[in-house]
Amino acid sequence: MSLTLAFDVYGTLIDTQGVVSQLEAWIGDRASGFSQCWREKQLEYSFRRGLMNEYKNFASCTRDALEYCCQSQAVDLSEAQKQALLACYARLPVFADVKQGLEALQAQGHHLYAFSNGTAEAVDGLLSHAGVRDYFLDIVSVDEIATFKPDPATYRHFLRRSSSKAEQSWLISSNPFDVIGARNFGLQAAWVKRSDGAVFDPWGVEPVVTVSGIPQLAAYLK
């Protein structure tokens, strides 16, 4: 049976730690910690804006989070360096398993969508640069309804845009908050555990399946 698959992008298909190499040139062995702080604050700002109903797009959250990390970690980056880091977000790499997995899922007849907190324009450019845009029927962005995952409205919006039913739709994400949000809404969901040390939030809501990469999801759904 063909399923509708909604792929989270940042952290699931795209490696947000791809900025580390650029950071290392400027701040050395502090780069990894800085990058992690940036990612965590980026997500926190999206959550807070969603709760406050004070929407600004994901690029704005990313920009504000970078400013916070520079201040909190006492890293003095020039404006040109900050702009270079933000530009890195337009050309982050996919994880090594992604193309093989997407190709297998497409061959199985599933309907693949990118479903992101990022704007459709940003995600389109990112996936195109990474060479995986053609696997997706469409890009569904929360920007279209001015809120962020895991707001239930975002999953409802996805079903509407993809003309799919909850019982036939899967959310695939490396972010536990996204998986829990989707399961809470009534979607099927797979957690992509991208590192051995990743911990799923102990909320009593579990993914249908946990996989280490996209090919393992294809094997499960075959």
PDB file of C-alpha atoms in Angstrom:
ATOM      1  CA  MET A   1       0.000   0.000   0.000  1.00  0.00           C
ATOM      2  CA  SER A   2       1.277   3.438  -0.914  1.00  0.00           C
ATOM      3  CA  LEU A   3       1.767   5.717   2.073  1.00  0.00           C
ATOM      4  CA  THR A   4       2.187   9.470   2.406  1.00  0.00           C
ATOM      5  CA  LEU A   5       5.549  10.195   4.012  1.00  0.00           C
ATOM      6  CA  ALA A   6       6.242  13.597   5.572  1.00  0.00           C
ATOM      7  CA  PHE A   7       9.981  14.099   6.038  1.00  0.00           C
ATOM      8  CA  ASP A   8      11.281  16.610   8.502  1.00  0.00           C
ATOM      9  CA  VAL A   9      14.277  18.307   6.909  1.00  0.00           C
ATOM     10  CA  TYR A  10      16.660  19.962   9.373  1.00  0.00           C
ATOM     11  CA  GLY A  11      18.403  17.320  11.442  1.00  0.00           C
ATOM     12  CA  THR A  12      16.602  14.429   9.716  1.00  0.00           C
ATOM     13  CA  LEU A  13      17.658  14.663   6.077  1.00  0.00           C
ATOM     14  CA  ILE A  14      20.039  17.590   6.407  1.00  0.00           C
ATOM     15  CA  ASP A  15      22.957  17.618   8.844  1.00  0.00           C
ATOM     16  CA  THR A  16      22.722  20.881  10.761  1.00  0.00           C
ATOM     17  CA  GLN A  17      26.175  20.220  12.188  1.00  0.00           C
ATOM     18  CA  GLY A  18      27.522  20.940   8.702  1.00  0.00           C
ATOM     19  CA  VAL A  19      28.406  24.443   9.922  1.00  0.00           C
ATOM     20  CA  VAL A  20      31.064  23.041  12.249  1.00  0.00           C
ATOM     21  CA  SER A  21      33.865  23.022   9.673  1.00  0.00           C
ATOM     22  CA  GLN A  22      33.324  26.723   8.990  1.00  0.00           C
ATOM     23  CA  LEU A  23      33.212  27.494  12.702  1.00  0.00           C
ATOM     24  CA  GLU A  24      36.396  25.518  13.359  1.00  0.00           C
ATOM     25  CA  ALA A  25      38.312  27.911  11.125  1.00  0.00           C
ATOM     26  CA  TRP A  26      37.323  30.767  13.425  1.00  0.00           C
ATOM     27  CA  ILE A  27      36.925  29.351  16.944  1.00  0.00           C
ATOM     28  CA  GLY A  28      38.791  26.039  16.868  1.00  0.00           C
ATOM     29  CA  ASP A  29      37.696  23.307  19.259  1.00  0.00           C
ATOM     30  CA  ARG A  30      34.794  25.425  20.539  1.00  0.00           C
ATOM     31  CA  ALA A  31      33.017  24.930  17.214  1.00  0.00           C
ATOM     32  CA  SER A  32      31.041  21.793  18.033  1.00  0.00           C
ATOM     33  CA  GLY A  33      29.640  23.174  21.290  1.00  0.00           C
ATOM     34  CA  PHE A  34      28.774  26.464  19.619  1.00  0.00           C
ATOM     35  CA  SER A  35      26.961  24.666  16.792  1.00  0.00           C
ATOM     36  CA  GLN A  36      24.979  22.566  19.264  1.00  0.00           C
ATOM     37  CA  CYS A  37      23.993  25.660  21.244  1.00  0.00           C
ATOM     38  CA  TRP A  38      22.900  27.360  18.025  1.00  0.00           C
ATOM     39  CA  ARG A  39      20.688  24.450  17.003  1.00  0.00           C
ATOM     40  CA  GLU A  40      19.083  24.120  20.445  1.00  0.00           C
ATOM     41  CA  LYS A  41      18.389  27.854  20.692  1.00  0.00           C
ATOM     42  CA  GLN A  42      17.017  27.933  17.141  1.00  0.00           C
ATOM     43  CA  LEU A  43      14.404  25.339  18.100  1.00  0.00           C
ATOM     44  CA  GLU A  44      13.673  26.997  21.441  1.00  0.00           C
ATOM     45  CA  TYR A  45      12.975  30.299  19.718  1.00  0.00           C
ATOM     46  CA  SER A  46      10.563  28.621  17.296  1.00  0.00           C
ATOM     47  CA  PHE A  47       8.709  26.987  20.220  1.00  0.00           C
ATOM     48  CA  ARG A  48       8.486  30.259  22.114  1.00  0.00           C
ATOM     49  CA  ARG A  49       7.241  32.211  19.122  1.00  0.00           C
ATOM     50  CA  GLY A  50       4.634  29.557  18.435  1.00  0.00           C
ATOM     51  CA  LEU A  51       3.351  29.689  22.013  1.00  0.00           C
ATOM     52  CA  MET A  52       3.313  33.481  22.045  1.00  0.00           C
ATOM     53  CA  ASN A  53       1.593  33.739  18.641  1.00  0.00           C
ATOM     54  CA  GLU A  54       4.412  36.081  17.644  1.00  0.00           C
ATOM     55  CA  TYR A  55       5.482  34.382  14.435  1.00  0.00           C
ATOM     56  CA  LYS A  56       8.683  35.139  12.603  1.00  0.00           C
ATOM     57  CA  ASN A  57       9.984  32.662  10.076  1.00  0.00           C
ATOM     58  CA  PHE A  58      12.586  30.016  10.792  1.00  0.00           C
ATOM     59  CA  ALA A  59      15.378  32.075   9.237  1.00  0.00           C
ATOM     60  CA  SER A  60      14.659  34.801  11.806  1.00  0.00           C
ATOM     61  CA  CYS A  61      14.805  32.255  14.644  1.00  0.00           C
ATOM     62  CA  THR A  62      18.111  31.001  13.242  1.00  0.00           C
ATOM     63  CA  ARG A  63      19.516  34.512  13.038  1.00  0.00           C
ATOM     64  CA  ASP A  64      18.411  35.433  16.564  1.00  0.00           C
ATOM     65  CA  ALA A  65      19.796  32.164  17.945  1.00  0.00           C
ATOM     66  CA  LEU A  66      23.181  32.905  16.378  1.00  0.00           C
ATOM     67  CA  GLU A  67      23.266  36.300  18.097  1.00  0.00           C
ATOM     68  CA  TYR A  68      22.386  34.654  21.416  1.00  0.00           C
ATOM     69  CA  CYS A  69      25.164  32.069  21.112  1.00  0.00           C
ATOM     70  CA  CYS A  70      27.757  34.702  20.240  1.00  0.00           C
ATOM     71  CA  GLN A  71      26.836  36.577  23.416  1.00  0.00           C
ATOM     72  CA  SER A  72      26.388  33.594  25.743  1.00  0.00           C
ATOM     73  CA  GLN A  73      29.625  31.931  24.651  1.00  0.00           C
ATOM     74  CA  ALA A  74      31.610  35.153  24.312  1.00  0.00           C
ATOM     75  CA  VAL A  75      32.419  34.532  20.649  1.00  0.00           C
ATOM     76  CA  ASP A  76      33.187  37.735  18.792  1.00  0.00           C
ATOM     77  CA  LEU A  77      32.213  37.121  15.184  1.00  0.00           C
ATOM     78  CA  SER A  78      32.186  39.903  12.629  1.00  0.00           C
ATOM     79  CA  GLU A  79      29.023  40.714  10.718  1.00  0.00           C
ATOM     80  CA  ALA A  80      30.585  39.165   7.619  1.00  0.00           C
ATOM     81  CA  GLN A  81      31.310  35.951   9.526  1.00  0.00           C
ATOM     82  CA  LYS A  82      27.745  35.809  10.822  1.00  0.00           C
ATOM     83  CA  GLN A  83      26.394  36.243   7.303  1.00  0.00           C
ATOM     84  CA  ALA A  84      28.715  33.486   6.082  1.00  0.00           C
ATOM     85  CA  LEU A  85      27.380  31.124   8.765  1.00  0.00           C
ATOM     86  CA  LEU A  86      23.790  31.940   7.875  1.00  0.00           C
ATOM     87  CA  ALA A  87      24.613  31.294   4.224  1.00  0.00           C
ATOM     88  CA  CYS A  88      25.880  27.841   5.246  1.00  0.00           C
ATOM     89  CA  TYR A  89      22.296  26.958   6.140  1.00  0.00           C
ATOM     90  CA  ALA A  90      21.425  27.173   2.447  1.00  0.00           C
ATOM     91  CA  ARG A  91      23.979  24.502   1.521  1.00  0.00           C
ATOM     92  CA  LEU A  92      24.096  22.083   4.431  1.00  0.00           C
ATOM     93  CA  PRO A  93      24.831  18.467   3.419  1.00  0.00           C
ATOM     94  CA  VAL A  94      22.450  15.542   3.551  1.00  0.00           C
ATOM     95  CA  PHE A  95      23.318  12.605   5.778  1.00  0.00           C
ATOM     96  CA  ALA A  96      25.119   9.845   3.892  1.00  0.00           C
ATOM     97  CA  ASP A  97      22.166   7.428   3.945  1.00  0.00           C
ATOM     98  CA  VAL A  98      19.521   9.827   2.657  1.00  0.00           C
ATOM     99  CA  LYS A  99      19.708   9.407  -1.131  1.00  0.00           C
ATOM    100  CA  GLN A 100      19.706   5.616  -0.967  1.00  0.00           C
ATOM    101  CA  GLY A 101      16.753   5.603   1.420  1.00  0.00           C
ATOM    102  CA  LEU A 102      14.662   8.111  -0.518  1.00  0.00           C
ATOM    103  CA  GLU A 103      15.303   6.244  -3.753  1.00  0.00           C
ATOM    104  CA  ALA A 104      14.124   2.977  -2.172  1.00  0.00           C
ATOM    105  CA  LEU A 105      10.978   4.561  -0.738  1.00  0.00           C
ATOM    106  CA  GLN A 106      10.145   6.210  -4.034  1.00  0.00           C
ATOM    107  CA  ALA A 107      10.642   2.891  -5.844  1.00  0.00           C
ATOM    108  CA  GLN A 108       8.191   1.274  -3.403  1.00  0.00           C
ATOM    109  CA  GLY A 109       5.524   3.721  -4.600  1.00  0.00           C
ATOM    110  CA  HIS A 110       5.221   5.894  -1.517  1.00  0.00           C
ATOM    111  CA  HIS A 111       4.375   9.595  -1.807  1.00  0.00           C
ATOM    112  CA  LEU A 112       7.249  11.657  -0.403  1.00  0.00           C
ATOM    113  CA  TYR A 113       6.911  15.202   0.916  1.00  0.00           C
ATOM    114  CA  ALA A 114       9.316  17.545   2.665  1.00  0.00           C
ATOM    115  CA  PHE A 115       7.577  18.957   5.753  1.00  0.00           C
ATOM    116  CA  SER A 116       9.536  21.659   7.496  1.00  0.00           C
ATOM    117  CA  ASN A 117       9.651  24.555   9.908  1.00  0.00           C
ATOM    118  CA  GLY A 118      11.706  26.280   7.224  1.00  0.00           C
ATOM    119  CA  THR A 119      10.123  28.326   4.453  1.00  0.00           C
ATOM    120  CA  ALA A 120       9.313  26.522   1.213  1.00  0.00           C
ATOM    121  CA  GLU A 121      11.823  28.686  -0.650  1.00  0.00           C
ATOM    122  CA  ALA A 122      14.631  27.911   1.794  1.00  0.00           C
ATOM    123  CA  VAL A 123      13.867  24.182   1.852  1.00  0.00           C
ATOM    124  CA  ASP A 124      13.592  24.008  -1.945  1.00  0.00           C
ATOM    125  CA  GLY A 125      17.015  25.604  -2.307  1.00  0.00           C
ATOM    126  CA  LEU A 126      18.529  23.415   0.370  1.00  0.00           C
ATOM    127  CA  LEU A 127      17.218  20.135  -1.054  1.00  0.00           C
ATOM    128  CA  SER A 128      18.120  21.189  -4.589  1.00  0.00           C
ATOM    129  CA  HIS A 129      21.681  22.013  -3.540  1.00  0.00           C
ATOM    130  CA  ALA A 130      21.906  18.640  -1.805  1.00  0.00           C
ATOM    131  CA  GLY A 131      20.681  16.838  -4.923  1.00  0.00           C
ATOM    132  CA  VAL A 132      17.537  15.294  -3.408  1.00  0.00           C
ATOM    133  CA  ARG A 133      14.737  17.708  -4.369  1.00  0.00           C
ATOM    134  CA  ASP A 134      13.392  15.495  -7.152  1.00  0.00           C
ATOM    135  CA  TYR A 135      12.425  12.730  -4.727  1.00  0.00           C
ATOM    136  CA  PHE A 136       9.670  14.910  -3.253  1.00  0.00           C
ATOM    137  CA  LEU A 137       6.253  15.602  -4.706  1.00  0.00           C
ATOM    138  CA  ASP A 138       6.044  18.914  -2.866  1.00  0.00           C
ATOM    139  CA  ILE A 139       7.366  20.968   0.028  1.00  0.00           C
ATOM    140  CA  VAL A 140       4.928  21.721   2.842  1.00  0.00           C
ATOM    141  CA  SER A 141       6.071  24.544   5.088  1.00  0.00           C
ATOM    142  CA  VAL A 142       4.593  25.657   8.398  1.00  0.00           C
ATOM    143  CA  ASP A 143       5.309  29.201   7.193  1.00  0.00           C
ATOM    144  CA  GLU A 144       2.107  28.906   5.188  1.00  0.00           C
ATOM    145  CA  ILE A 145       0.084  28.996   8.441  1.00  0.00           C
ATOM    146  CA  ALA A 146       2.524  31.089  10.529  1.00  0.00           C
ATOM    147  CA  THR A 147       3.272  28.686  13.356  1.00  0.00           C
ATOM    148  CA  PHE A 148       5.754  25.902  14.116  1.00  0.00           C
ATOM    149  CA  LYS A 149       5.794  22.176  14.781  1.00  0.00           C
ATOM    150  CA  PRO A 150       4.680  20.585  17.093  1.00  0.00           C
ATOM    151  CA  ASP A 151       1.543  22.771  17.010  1.00  0.00           C
ATOM    152  CA  PRO A 152      -1.296  20.366  16.011  1.00  0.00           C
ATOM    153  CA  ALA A 153      -2.285  22.892  13.346  1.00  0.00           C
ATOM    154  CA  THR A 154       0.897  22.073  11.431  1.00  0.00           C
ATOM    155  CA  TYR A 155       0.060  18.383  11.088  1.00  0.00           C
ATOM    156  CA  ARG A 156      -3.502  19.249  10.106  1.00  0.00           C
ATOM    157  CA  HIS A 157      -2.060  21.595   7.491  1.00  0.00           C
ATOM    158  CA  PHE A 158       0.145  18.827   6.127  1.00  0.00           C
ATOM    159  CA  LEU A 159      -2.796  16.468   5.690  1.00  0.00           C
ATOM    160  CA  ARG A 160      -4.760  19.188   3.929  1.00  0.00           C
ATOM    161  CA  ARG A 161      -1.897  20.095   1.593  1.00  0.00           C
ATOM    162  CA  SER A 162      -1.060  16.483   0.758  1.00  0.00           C
ATOM    163  CA  SER A 163      -4.732  15.437   0.478  1.00  0.00           C
ATOM    164  CA  SER A 164      -3.956  12.534   2.781  1.00  0.00           C
ATOM    165  CA  LYS A 165      -5.589  10.833   5.744  1.00  0.00           C
ATOM    166  CA  ALA A 166      -3.907  10.488   9.122  1.00  0.00           C
ATOM    167  CA  GLU A 167      -3.984   6.696   9.140  1.00  0.00           C
ATOM    168  CA  GLN A 168      -2.159   6.590   5.794  1.00  0.00           C
ATOM    169  CA  SER A 169       0.431   9.246   6.691  1.00  0.00           C
ATOM    170  CA  TRP A 170       3.803   8.980   8.411  1.00  0.00           C
ATOM    171  CA  LEU A 171       5.964  11.691   9.934  1.00  0.00           C
ATOM    172  CA  ILE A 172       9.677  10.878   9.733  1.00  0.00           C
ATOM    173  CA  SER A 173      11.905  12.937  12.004  1.00  0.00           C
ATOM    174  CA  SER A 174      15.053  12.834  14.105  1.00  0.00           C
ATOM    175  CA  ASN A 175      13.446  15.327  16.492  1.00  0.00           C
ATOM    176  CA  PRO A 176      11.516  13.644  19.331  1.00  0.00           C
ATOM    177  CA  PHE A 177       9.290  16.716  19.790  1.00  0.00           C
ATOM    178  CA  ASP A 178       8.157  16.351  16.171  1.00  0.00           C
ATOM    179  CA  VAL A 179       7.493  12.613  16.474  1.00  0.00           C
ATOM    180  CA  ILE A 180       5.527  13.124  19.690  1.00  0.00           C
ATOM    181  CA  GLY A 181       3.570  15.972  18.107  1.00  0.00           C
ATOM    182  CA  ALA A 182       2.660  13.841  15.112  1.00  0.00           C
ATOM    183  CA  ARG A 183       1.679  10.835  17.229  1.00  0.00           C
ATOM    184  CA  ASN A 184      -0.391  13.063  19.499  1.00  0.00           C
ATOM    185  CA  PHE A 185      -2.226  14.334  16.422  1.00  0.00           C
ATOM    186  CA  GLY A 186      -2.899  10.811  15.153  1.00  0.00           C
ATOM    187  CA  LEU A 187      -0.229  10.263  12.517  1.00  0.00           C
ATOM    188  CA  GLN A 188       2.079   7.287  12.294  1.00  0.00           C
ATOM    189  CA  ALA A 189       5.663   8.331  13.014  1.00  0.00           C
ATOM    190  CA  ALA A 190       9.213   7.054  12.728  1.00  0.00           C
ATOM    191  CA  TRP A 191      12.078   8.364  14.832  1.00  0.00           C
ATOM    192  CA  VAL A 192      15.400   8.538  13.012  1.00  0.00           C
ATOM    193  CA  LYS A 193      17.938   8.095  15.790  1.00  0.00           C
ATOM    194  CA  ARG A 194      20.893   9.933  14.302  1.00  0.00           C
ATOM    195  CA  SER A 195      23.328   9.299  17.174  1.00  0.00           C
ATOM    196  CA  ASP A 196      23.814   6.535  19.720  1.00  0.00           C
ATOM    197  CA  GLY A 197      23.481   9.031  22.546  1.00  0.00           C
ATOM    198  CA  ALA A 198      20.162  10.491  21.387  1.00  0.00           C
ATOM    199  CA  VAL A 199      17.379  10.129  23.963  1.00  0.00           C
ATOM    200  CA  PHE A 200      13.665  10.030  23.183  1.00  0.00           C
ATOM    201  CA  ASP A 201      11.569  12.123  25.567  1.00  0.00           C
ATOM    202  CA  PRO A 202       9.951   9.880  28.225  1.00  0.00           C
ATOM    203  CA  TRP A 203       6.429  11.179  27.776  1.00  0.00           C
ATOM    204  CA  GLY A 204       4.716   7.833  27.318  1.00  0.00           C
ATOM    205  CA  VAL A 205       4.275   8.553  23.604  1.00  0.00           C
ATOM    206  CA  GLU A 206       6.431   6.335  21.425  1.00  0.00           C
ATOM    207  CA  PRO A 207       7.313   6.255  17.730  1.00  0.00           C
ATOM    208  CA  VAL A 208       5.865   3.374  15.731  1.00  0.00           C
ATOM    209  CA  VAL A 209       9.409   2.473  14.765  1.00  0.00           C
ATOM    210  CA  THR A 210      12.925   3.697  15.539  1.00  0.00           C
ATOM    211  CA  VAL A 211      15.479   3.502  12.728  1.00  0.00           C
ATOM    212  CA  SER A 212      19.117   4.499  12.363  1.00  0.00           C
ATOM    213  CA  GLY A 213      18.652   5.889   8.861  1.00  0.00           C
ATOM    214  CA  ILE A 214      16.296   6.235   5.898  1.00  0.00           C
ATOM    215  CA  PRO A 215      17.201   2.866   4.279  1.00  0.00           C
ATOM    216  CA  GLN A 216      16.096   1.113   7.465  1.00  0.00           C
ATOM    217  CA  LEU A 217      12.740   2.900   7.191  1.00  0.00           C
ATOM    218  CA  ALA A 218      12.407   1.684   3.601  1.00  0.00           C
ATOM    219  CA  ALA A 219      13.064  -1.878   4.756  1.00  0.00           C
ATOM    220  CA  TYR A 220      10.423  -1.535   7.484  1.00  0.00           C
ATOM    221  CA  LEU A 221       7.764  -0.135   5.138  1.00  0.00           C
ATOM    222  CA  LYS A 222       8.476  -2.547   2.303  1.00  0.00           C
TER     223      LYS A 222
END
